[in-house]
PDB file of C-alpha atoms in Angstrom:
ATOM      1  CA  MET D   1     -69.732 -98.319-164.477  1.00 48.00           C
ATOM      2  CA  THR D   2     -71.580 -97.682-167.780  1.00 48.00           C
ATOM      3  CA  SER D   3     -71.739-100.189-170.586  1.00 48.00           C
ATOM      4  CA  LEU D   4     -69.725 -97.841-172.799  1.00 41.00           C
ATOM      5  CA  LEU D   5     -66.860 -97.626-170.294  1.00 42.00           C
ATOM      6  CA  LEU D   6     -66.926-101.371-169.738  1.00 45.00           C
ATOM      7  CA  SER D   7     -66.704-101.943-173.524  1.00 48.00           C
ATOM      8  CA  ILE D   8     -63.701 -99.621-173.677  1.00 45.00           C
ATOM      9  CA  LEU D   9     -62.068-101.448-170.761  1.00 53.00           C
ATOM     10  CA  PHE D  10     -62.539-104.920-172.169  1.00 60.00           C
ATOM     11  CA  ALA D  11     -62.425-103.965-175.857  1.00 56.00           C
ATOM     12  CA  VAL D  12     -64.798-104.955-178.640  1.00 47.00           C
ATOM     13  CA  GLU D  13     -62.782-108.063-179.501  1.00 54.00           C
ATOM     14  CA  GLN D  14     -63.657-109.655-176.111  1.00 56.00           C
ATOM     15  CA  ALA D  15     -65.658-112.736-176.923  1.00 59.00           C
ATOM     16  CA  PRO D  16     -65.741-116.408-175.872  1.00 60.00           C
ATOM     17  CA  ALA D  17     -63.268-118.709-177.672  1.00 59.00           C
ATOM     18  CA  VAL D  18     -64.681-120.790-180.462  1.00 59.00           C
ATOM     19  CA  SER D  19     -61.559-122.905-181.227  1.00 67.00           C
ATOM     20  CA  ALA D  20     -60.083-125.687-179.100  1.00 79.00           C
ATOM     21  CA  GLN D  21     -56.617-124.696-180.260  1.00 89.00           C
ATOM     22  CA  VAL D  22     -54.808-122.867-177.471  1.00 92.00           C
ATOM     23  CA  PRO D  23     -53.630-119.367-178.561  1.00 93.00           C
ATOM     24  CA  THR D  24     -50.615-117.548-177.207  1.00 95.00           C
ATOM     25  CA  LEU D  25     -51.308-116.768-173.568  1.00 96.00           C
ATOM     26  CA  VAL D  26     -49.989-113.685-171.746  1.00 96.00           C
ATOM     27  CA  ALA D  27     -50.005-112.834-168.010  1.00 97.00           C
ATOM     28  CA  SER D  28     -51.569-109.553-166.947  1.00 95.00           C
ATOM     29  CA  VAL D  29     -51.489-107.992-163.430  1.00 95.00           C
ATOM     30  CA  GLU D  30     -54.811-106.459-162.399  1.00 94.00           C
ATOM     31  CA  THR D  31     -56.485-105.133-159.313  1.00 93.00           C
ATOM     32  CA  ARG D  32     -59.153-107.434-157.737  1.00 91.00           C
ATOM     33  CA  ASP D  33     -62.005-105.240-158.840  1.00 92.00           C
ATOM     34  CA  ILE D  34     -61.409-106.601-162.346  1.00 93.00           C
ATOM     35  CA  HIS D  35     -63.649-109.564-161.412  1.00 92.00           C
ATOM     36  CA  GLN D  36     -66.704-107.460-160.683  1.00 92.00           C
ATOM     37  CA  LEU D  37     -66.083-105.173-163.653  1.00 91.00           C
ATOM     38  CA  PHE D  38     -65.913-108.230-165.989  1.00 91.00           C
ATOM     39  CA  LYS D  39     -69.011-109.713-164.373  1.00 91.00           C
ATOM     40  CA  GLU D  40     -70.920-106.504-165.229  1.00 90.00           C
ATOM     41  CA  TYR D  41     -69.555-106.527-168.732  1.00 88.00           C
ATOM     42  CA  ALA D  42     -70.459-110.179-169.256  1.00 89.00           C
ATOM     43  CA  SER D  43     -73.970-109.534-168.011  1.00 89.00           C
ATOM     44  CA  ASP D  44     -74.334-106.714-170.611  1.00 87.00           C
ATOM     45  CA  GLN D  45     -73.221-109.215-173.282  1.00 86.00           C
ATOM     46  CA  GLY D  46     -75.675-111.889-172.121  1.00 89.00           C
ATOM     47  CA  TRP D  47     -72.891-114.227-170.904  1.00 89.00           C
ATOM     48  CA  SER D  48     -73.253-116.350-167.799  1.00 90.00           C
ATOM     49  CA  GLY D  49     -71.580-119.192-165.921  1.00 93.00           C
ATOM     50  CA  ALA D  50     -67.989-119.854-166.886  1.00 93.00           C
ATOM     51  CA  GLU D  51     -68.148-117.250-169.645  1.00 91.00           C
ATOM     52  CA  SER D  52     -68.567-114.563-167.008  1.00 92.00           C
ATOM     53  CA  LYS D  53     -65.647-115.560-164.857  1.00 94.00           C
ATOM     54  CA  LEU D  54     -62.078-114.543-165.601  1.00 95.00           C
ATOM     55  CA  ALA D  55     -59.163-116.945-165.445  1.00 96.00           C
ATOM     56  CA  CYS D  56     -57.192-115.243-162.691  1.00 95.00           C
ATOM     57  CA  LYS D  57     -55.273-116.182-159.529  1.00 93.00           C
ATOM     58  CA  VAL D  58     -54.839-113.884-156.563  1.00 90.00           C
ATOM     59  CA  LEU D  59     -51.255-112.764-155.926  1.00 87.00           C
ATOM     60  CA  ALA D  60     -51.414-110.837-152.601  1.00 82.00           C
ATOM     61  CA  GLY D  61     -52.794-107.571-151.367  1.00 82.00           C
ATOM     62  CA  PRO D  62     -54.928-105.930-153.974  1.00 87.00           C
ATOM     63  CA  LEU D  63     -53.292-107.626-156.992  1.00 91.00           C
ATOM     64  CA  THR D  64     -54.450-110.584-159.029  1.00 93.00           C
ATOM     65  CA  LEU D  65     -52.799-112.266-162.053  1.00 95.00           C
ATOM     66  CA  CYS D  66     -55.085-112.760-165.029  1.00 96.00           C
ATOM     67  CA  LEU D  67     -54.453-114.232-168.463  1.00 97.00           C
ATOM     68  CA  LYS D  68     -54.998-112.753-171.920  1.00 95.00           C
ATOM     69  CA  ALA D  69     -55.155-114.501-175.205  1.00 94.00           C
ATOM     70  CA  GLU D  70     -53.284-113.144-178.273  1.00 89.00           C
ATOM     71  CA  GLU D  71     -55.426-113.764-181.358  1.00 83.00           C
ATOM     72  CA  GLN D  72     -54.971-112.084-184.746  1.00 81.00           C
ATOM     73  CA  GLY D  73     -52.891-109.300-183.319  1.00 80.00           C
ATOM     74  CA  LYS D  74     -55.360-108.511-180.550  1.00 85.00           C
ATOM     75  CA  ARG D  75     -55.561-109.433-176.857  1.00 88.00           C
ATOM     76  CA  ARG D  76     -58.558-110.329-174.791  1.00 91.00           C
ATOM     77  CA  TYR D  77     -59.075-111.620-171.294  1.00 93.00           C
ATOM     78  CA  VAL D  78     -59.225-115.395-170.832  1.00 95.00           C
ATOM     79  CA  THR D  79     -62.320-116.801-169.048  1.00 95.00           C
ATOM     80  CA  GLN D  80     -63.053-120.040-167.267  1.00 95.00           C
ATOM     81  CA  ALA D  81     -65.059-121.073-170.300  1.00 94.00           C
ATOM     82  CA  ASP D  82     -61.892-120.747-172.434  1.00 94.00           C
ATOM     83  CA  LEU D  83     -59.962-123.000-170.090  1.00 96.00           C
ATOM     84  CA  GLN D  84     -62.729-125.560-170.283  1.00 94.00           C
ATOM     85  CA  LEU D  85     -62.655-125.451-174.108  1.00 93.00           C
ATOM     86  CA  TRP D  86     -58.880-125.761-174.165  1.00 94.00           C
ATOM     87  CA  ARG D  87     -58.910-128.488-171.508  1.00 94.00           C
ATOM     88  CA  LEU D  88     -56.543-126.523-169.294  1.00 95.00           C
ATOM     89  CA  ASP D  89     -56.683-125.788-165.571  1.00 96.00           C
ATOM     90  CA  GLN D  90     -55.412-122.489-164.156  1.00 96.00           C
ATOM     91  CA  ASP D  91     -51.928-123.755-163.397  1.00 95.00           C
ATOM     92  CA  GLN D  92     -51.463-125.304-166.817  1.00 96.00           C
ATOM     93  CA  ALA D  93     -52.649-122.107-168.491  1.00 97.00           C
ATOM     94  CA  GLN D  94     -50.261-120.011-166.449  1.00 96.00           C
ATOM     95  CA  ALA D  95     -47.408-122.324-167.252  1.00 96.00           C
ATOM     96  CA  LYS D  96     -48.119-121.744-170.951  1.00 96.00           C
ATOM     97  CA  ALA D  97     -48.142-118.021-170.388  1.00 97.00           C
ATOM     98  CA  GLY D  98     -44.807-118.305-168.654  1.00 96.00           C
ATOM     99  CA  GLU D  99     -43.260-119.793-171.797  1.00 96.00           C
ATOM    100  CA  ILE D 100     -43.424-116.410-173.544  1.00 95.00           C
ATOM    101  CA  LEU D 101     -40.157-115.514-171.879  1.00 95.00           C
ATOM    102  CA  SER D 102     -37.171-117.905-171.789  1.00 94.00           C
ATOM    103  CA  VAL D 103     -34.610-115.692-170.039  1.00 95.00           C
ATOM    104  CA  SER D 104     -34.829-113.376-167.031  1.00 96.00           C
ATOM    105  CA  PRO D 105     -35.859-109.867-168.116  1.00 96.00           C
ATOM    106  CA  TRP D 106     -34.673-108.139-164.846  1.00 97.00           C
ATOM    107  CA  VAL D 107     -32.436-105.149-165.695  1.00 97.00           C
ATOM    108  CA  PRO D 108     -30.603-103.278-162.886  1.00 96.00           C
ATOM    109  CA  VAL D 109     -31.376 -99.587-162.403  1.00 96.00           C
ATOM    110  CA  GLU D 110     -28.973 -97.513-160.313  1.00 95.00           C
ATOM    111  CA  ILE D 111     -30.443 -95.244-157.692  1.00 93.00           C
ATOM    112  CA  GLU D 112     -28.914 -91.802-157.364  1.00 88.00           C
ATOM    113  CA  GLY D 113     -27.105 -91.662-154.042  1.00 81.00           C
ATOM    114  CA  GLY D 114     -26.563 -95.452-153.922  1.00 83.00           C
ATOM    115  CA  GLY D 115     -28.421 -98.688-154.205  1.00 88.00           C
ATOM    116  CA  ARG D 116     -30.249-100.223-157.109  1.00 93.00           C
ATOM    117  CA  TYR D 117     -33.461-101.960-158.077  1.00 96.00           C
ATOM    118  CA  PHE D 118     -34.482-104.072-161.017  1.00 97.00           C
ATOM    119  CA  GLN D 119     -37.101-103.445-163.710  1.00 97.00           C
ATOM    120  CA  ALA D 120     -38.640-106.049-165.998  1.00 97.00           C
ATOM    121  CA  LYS D 121     -37.701-105.072-169.525  1.00 96.00           C
ATOM    122  CA  THR D 122     -39.754-107.054-172.060  1.00 95.00           C
ATOM    123  CA  SER D 123     -41.819-106.604-175.167  1.00 91.00           C
ATOM    124  CA  PRO D 124     -44.825-104.387-174.363  1.00 90.00           C
ATOM    125  CA  GLY D 125     -47.439-106.274-172.369  1.00 91.00           C
ATOM    126  CA  HIS D 126     -45.178-109.163-171.293  1.00 95.00           C
ATOM    127  CA  GLU D 127     -43.852-107.570-168.069  1.00 95.00           C
ATOM    128  CA  ALA D 128     -46.179-109.537-165.765  1.00 96.00           C
ATOM    129  CA  THR D 129     -44.602-112.789-166.973  1.00 96.00           C
ATOM    130  CA  VAL D 130     -42.028-112.388-164.190  1.00 95.00           C
ATOM    131  CA  PHE D 131     -44.734-113.345-161.650  1.00 94.00           C
ATOM    132  CA  LEU D 132     -44.711-116.763-163.254  1.00 94.00           C
ATOM    133  CA  HIS D 133     -41.015-117.186-162.782  1.00 94.00           C
ATOM    134  CA  PRO D 134     -40.183-116.929-159.082  1.00 90.00           C
ATOM    135  CA  GLU D 135     -36.817-118.541-159.776  1.00 91.00           C
ATOM    136  CA  TRP D 136     -35.743-115.355-161.526  1.00 93.00           C
ATOM    137  CA  LEU D 137     -37.021-113.165-158.730  1.00 90.00           C
ATOM    138  CA  LEU D 138     -35.319-115.302-156.048  1.00 89.00           C
ATOM    139  CA  GLU D 139     -31.979-114.669-157.787  1.00 91.00           C
ATOM    140  CA  LEU D 140     -32.205-111.136-156.303  1.00 90.00           C
ATOM    141  CA  GLY D 141     -32.145-112.548-152.718  1.00 86.00           C
ATOM    142  CA  PRO D 142     -34.033-114.855-150.371  1.00 83.00           C
ATOM    143  CA  THR D 143     -36.881-112.356-149.669  1.00 86.00           C
ATOM    144  CA  PRO D 144     -37.155-110.085-152.708  1.00 92.00           C
ATOM    145  CA  ARG D 145     -39.765-107.354-152.973  1.00 92.00           C
ATOM    146  CA  ILE D 146     -41.806-106.953-156.137  1.00 93.00           C
ATOM    147  CA  ALA D 147     -44.277-104.269-157.136  1.00 94.00           C
ATOM    148  CA  ALA D 148     -46.512-103.435-160.081  1.00 95.00           C
ATOM    149  CA  PRO D 149     -47.348 -99.695-159.654  1.00 95.00           C
ATOM    150  CA  SER D 150     -48.971 -99.411-163.097  1.00 94.00           C
ATOM    151  CA  LYS D 151     -49.702-101.407-166.223  1.00 92.00           C
ATOM    152  CA  GLY D 152     -46.457-102.141-168.028  1.00 92.00           C
ATOM    153  CA  VAL D 153     -44.229-101.454-165.021  1.00 96.00           C
ATOM    154  CA  VAL D 154     -42.915-104.179-162.702  1.00 96.00           C
ATOM    155  CA  VAL D 155     -39.996-103.526-160.402  1.00 97.00           C
ATOM    156  CA  ALA D 156     -38.174-105.582-157.763  1.00 96.00           C
ATOM    157  CA  TRP D 157     -35.329-105.250-155.280  1.00 95.00           C
ATOM    158  CA  PRO D 158     -33.617-107.334-152.583  1.00 93.00           C
ATOM    159  CA  GLY D 159     -35.583-107.208-149.367  1.00 88.00           C
ATOM    160  CA  GLY D 160     -34.330-106.632-145.856  1.00 86.00           C
ATOM    161  CA  ASP D 161     -32.409-103.345-146.328  1.00 89.00           C
ATOM    162  CA  LYS D 162     -34.484-100.755-144.459  1.00 90.00           C
ATOM    163  CA  GLU D 163     -33.055 -97.828-146.287  1.00 92.00           C
ATOM    164  CA  LEU D 164     -33.614 -99.394-149.734  1.00 93.00           C
ATOM    165  CA  ASP D 165     -37.109-100.513-148.735  1.00 91.00           C
ATOM    166  CA  GLN D 166     -37.961 -96.907-147.753  1.00 91.00           C
ATOM    167  CA  ILE D 167     -36.495 -95.435-150.970  1.00 92.00           C
ATOM    168  CA  MET D 168     -38.426 -97.937-153.067  1.00 93.00           C
ATOM    169  CA  ALA D 169     -41.630 -97.425-151.080  1.00 91.00           C
ATOM    170  CA  VAL D 170     -41.485 -93.718-151.974  1.00 92.00           C
ATOM    171  CA  GLY D 171     -40.533 -94.508-155.557  1.00 93.00           C
ATOM    172  CA  VAL D 172     -43.261 -97.062-156.134  1.00 93.00           C
ATOM    173  CA  ARG D 173     -45.892 -94.735-154.573  1.00 93.00           C
ATOM    174  CA  LYS D 174     -44.751 -91.973-156.940  1.00 94.00           C
ATOM    175  CA  MET D 175     -44.965 -94.278-159.954  1.00 94.00           C
ATOM    176  CA  SER D 176     -48.408 -95.460-158.959  1.00 93.00           C
ATOM    177  CA  ASP D 177     -49.574 -91.824-158.499  1.00 94.00           C
ATOM    178  CA  GLU D 178     -48.061 -90.413-161.681  1.00 95.00           C
ATOM    179  CA  LEU D 179     -48.018 -93.137-164.321  1.00 93.00           C
ATOM    180  CA  PRO D 180     -51.122 -93.929-166.409  1.00 90.00           C
ATOM    181  CA  GLU D 181     -53.146 -97.088-165.693  1.00 89.00           C
ATOM    182  CA  SER D 182     -52.197 -97.150-162.033  1.00 93.00           C
ATOM    183  CA  LEU D 183     -52.419-100.514-160.261  1.00 93.00           C
ATOM    184  CA  SER D 184     -51.060-100.459-156.675  1.00 92.00           C
ATOM    185  CA  PRO D 185     -48.254 -98.832-154.572  1.00 91.00           C
ATOM    186  CA  MET D 186     -48.169-102.056-152.466  1.00 90.00           C
ATOM    187  CA  ALA D 187     -44.925-104.012-152.502  1.00 89.00           C
ATOM    188  CA  LEU D 188     -45.113-107.763-152.206  1.00 89.00           C
ATOM    189  CA  THR D 189     -42.532-110.115-150.669  1.00 88.00           C
ATOM    190  CA  TRP D 190     -41.784-113.474-152.215  1.00 82.00           C
ATOM    191  CA  ASN D 191     -40.949-115.834-149.323  1.00 71.00           C
ATOM    192  CA  ARG D 192     -39.337-119.189-149.758  1.00 62.00           C
ATOM    193  CA  SER D 193     -40.565-121.649-147.155  1.00 51.00           C
ATOM    194  CA  GLU D 194     -38.747-124.605-145.608  1.00 37.00           C
ATOM    195  CA  GLU D 195     -40.515-126.788-148.169  1.00 33.00           C
ATOM    196  CA  HIS D 196     -38.784-124.779-150.900  1.00 32.00           C
ATOM    197  CA  THR D 197     -42.014-123.329-152.235  1.00 36.00           C
ATOM    198  CA  SER D 198     -42.643-119.679-152.776  1.00 41.00           C
ATOM    199  CA  GLU D 199     -45.585-117.425-152.114  1.00 46.00           C
ATOM    200  CA  LEU D 200     -46.277-113.723-152.269  1.00 47.00           C
ATOM    201  CA  GLN D 201     -47.218-111.790-149.216  1.00 50.00           C
ATOM    202  CA  SER D 202     -48.165-108.085-148.768  1.00 49.00           C
ATOM    203  CA  HIS D 203     -45.270-106.049-147.553  1.00 49.00           C
ATOM    204  CA  ALA D 204     -46.213-102.700-145.955  1.00 43.00           C
ATOM    205  CA  THR D 205     -43.751-100.453-147.755  1.00 43.00           C
ATOM    206  CA  SER D 206     -46.469 -98.311-149.401  1.00 40.00           C
ATOM    207  CA  ARG D 207     -46.466 -95.491-146.832  1.00 38.00           C
TER     208      ARG D 207
END
């Protein structure tokens, strides 16, 4: 990818933090190729080491959850160098990003012909915060599905109903194909283990 396109992707305000004060942090769902793209961008800027590595955590399938910093009305990607400056690890930084929402944003959407799914309705750019609150997702059922077909769109539904899974597989694929800033048609399943912990796993409903 050319330097111009990388600059457009990461925006001119992308720069290493200079203040130890932690800004407002926001979660952002990305595809895994964001790591290589940022590495190329950082190289063009003359950054190396922690400055060239994003503060992200793999979700499942092709998706990864990154962090952005809100500073002076603008957002930029958070790097490992930022976390070092702020004296935060990845989990602590994600916990701070999760604080941007205090109540569940899941809103039911009725499906014509029967059934329903849920969509995260938040301020623009805050939709991915739901990935930091599994307790809200697990209110939908013990094995809920969740998908992020494009930037700004996160949907979920109770897992286990074959008909609903198929309807949503088609719907998520359509959203991924037609909406701008496509991410992935893959649905993920949030499983609660016997130890009462949760993890995301790829769920093959993208056909």
